């Protein structure tokens, strides 16, 4: 439905502009060519998978309740549908960033703002995708489904002491029920595999087989250019007919340029002032399904690295571990060998598309295998230099540094080490900004009555250790003051742009240091005063930082409350290893994205595999396994899944047989 832009068929006119935008992206554009490029074995695998889906869909006696609520009919799937969903999952994290920032290009302050963003490096997706309302939030949720964050790390046999490596992964994605990840395992004559799948994609995206384990994080790869087509005259037009539940069909015209679809034609994307086309690696024939099935079957590093050459979108850092104690990390992406940084106005000129004539694959990009430190880690941080831009904007190094610090100090690294690290909420890099705030306050406030009033806030802030525990008063005070400082130092327009970056803390610290000392001190004092009632009312971080489990239909007005399934306070923040997006504003807020699917495998034993999903395994309303892992996630517990046949027979006595 999403890959084809058919939301309006389910939710009516509210989905019309979303469908127009999704069809403008044209996820299905090169699907026939990609299917033709598949190996015969991969195509046969997909065809068998589709037959299984259709057997249940067309012949099953019951269908999910959503079919009745949305008046949906049974409709057979095709291999093209599967590949289209794969394309949707490969959406580029930059899309919502660029589209969020485009509105500022003509503002007088844009050059300075753009320079500051580039200096800090790294606009990110989460705030820009998730801070809007209504249709924009839904579109952000859809596009954020491309593995927008994640941690993955592995300790080799020299660090674990048991001969095998241990790998841990935790993808960061929008928090929703049902969880986007599905835990599954399968056995073939030639291999066995267990791990997390994405719905409708017939491979394990992160997990293990008998010999190796793997996880991934988003590379933030430069796999897209927005090309200025204002001077172009040669376009192909296509008419998209959008069916609308409860209304008449609507026709929209979409242009295709020589570079790709003119996505600015969609009102939700174009802002009415630009004409730009999307040039994306996913609009070319790719062999991503061959790559992922190759990972599932690989028995060693060489086979794993060879499979990575077929991977294109979304660009990923893959972390590897095996039963012999080896670890590694590689980049899997298909990227143009660009010769220059992104344009200051965000739109590349047509001549720059020539860079796409030479494309790099995984074997052309940096990798590491069995480094001397004994471990590898990835957390969306900047990769080594490749001689050309792999990307332009990366996440802050906080998570990668914290992971490395813990793994380097653990002796030995155990499964318990990995479990603790996946729930780590330390953010010591926040302390320099905390110290700057305190020094400005100490230098500004002399009145005894003001100091008495603010004493609780200042005392809490001074004793804060940088940890975002749910019961931390210090985290509450720090986030309140820094949010208020952002409000004071930046215009509403600049705030929107800043919310499109992962480096808000660094940008705020730079702004404070650039502000005349007297004014900076005054603003800090005011922010501290405003934090006093916040601390009195809420007391700790978890009181305002809230996880809310809800179905995507929970966004709908009037009936949305029926699709919400619980709420609680949680620790963590944007830059902690246990990522829980902080949202925007002072006071209670919903955590829109973050850690949702924990996985740990000890390769010394086939049965030492641990998983936990935020929510549950089942997407069927009323199922007793739809939300049963929520408490496990909250309290750091895991489900153990073995791979040996006798273990599986013991732990999974329920058998369902599907006959042709």
GROMACS .gro file of N, CA and C in nm, residues 170-173 175 422 577-580 593-598 614 633:
model
   54
  170UNK      N    1   2.092  -0.319   1.753
  170UNK     CA    2   1.970  -0.254   1.802
  170UNK      C    3   1.931  -0.145   1.703
  171UNK      N    4   1.842  -0.173   1.609
  171UNK     CA    5   1.801  -0.071   1.513
  171UNK      C    6   1.713   0.035   1.579
  172UNK      N    7   1.729   0.158   1.534
  172UNK     CA    8   1.651   0.271   1.584
  172UNK      C    9   1.554   0.315   1.476
  173UNK      N   10   1.427   0.299   1.506
  173UNK     CA   11   1.322   0.329   1.410
  173UNK      C   12   1.202   0.386   1.483
  175UNK      N   13   0.872   0.426   1.680
  175UNK     CA   14   0.808   0.336   1.777
  175UNK      C   15   0.661   0.322   1.739
  422UNK      N   16   2.336  -0.224   2.580
  422UNK     CA   17   2.218  -0.188   2.501
  422UNK      C   18   2.120  -0.100   2.579
  577UNK      N   19   2.341   0.545   2.403
  577UNK     CA   20   2.342   0.415   2.335
  577UNK      C   21   2.201   0.360   2.328
  578UNK      N   22   2.127   0.362   2.438
  578UNK     CA   23   1.984   0.332   2.431
  578UNK      C   24   1.915   0.459   2.383
  579UNK      N   25   1.903   0.470   2.253
  579UNK     CA   26   1.847   0.592   2.195
  579UNK      C   27   1.696   0.595   2.214
  580UNK      N   28   1.649   0.708   2.267
  580UNK     CA   29   1.505   0.736   2.273
  580UNK      C   30   1.490   0.883   2.236
  593UNK      N   31   1.083   0.777   1.833
  593UNK     CA   32   1.169   0.679   1.767
  593UNK      C   33   1.277   0.636   1.866
  594UNK      N   34   1.348   0.531   1.830
  594UNK     CA   35   1.459   0.489   1.914
  594UNK      C   36   1.479   0.340   1.910
  595UNK      N   37   1.535   0.286   2.018
  595UNK     CA   38   1.566   0.144   2.033
  595UNK      C   39   1.437   0.063   2.032
  596UNK      N   40   1.425  -0.030   1.936
  596UNK     CA   41   1.299  -0.106   1.929
  596UNK      C   42   1.318  -0.256   1.913
  597UNK      N   43   1.441  -0.304   1.885
  597UNK     CA   44   1.457  -0.447   1.858
  597UNK      C   45   1.599  -0.489   1.895
  598UNK      N   46   1.616  -0.545   2.015
  598UNK     CA   47   1.748  -0.582   2.063
  598UNK      C   48   1.782  -0.725   2.023
  614UNK      N   49   1.027  -0.413   2.120
  614UNK     CA   50   0.942  -0.318   2.191
  614UNK      C   51   0.799  -0.336   2.142
  633UNK      N   52   1.119  -0.540   2.744
  633UNK     CA   53   1.199  -0.427   2.694
  633UNK      C   54   1.223  -0.325   2.805
   0.00000   0.00000   0.00000
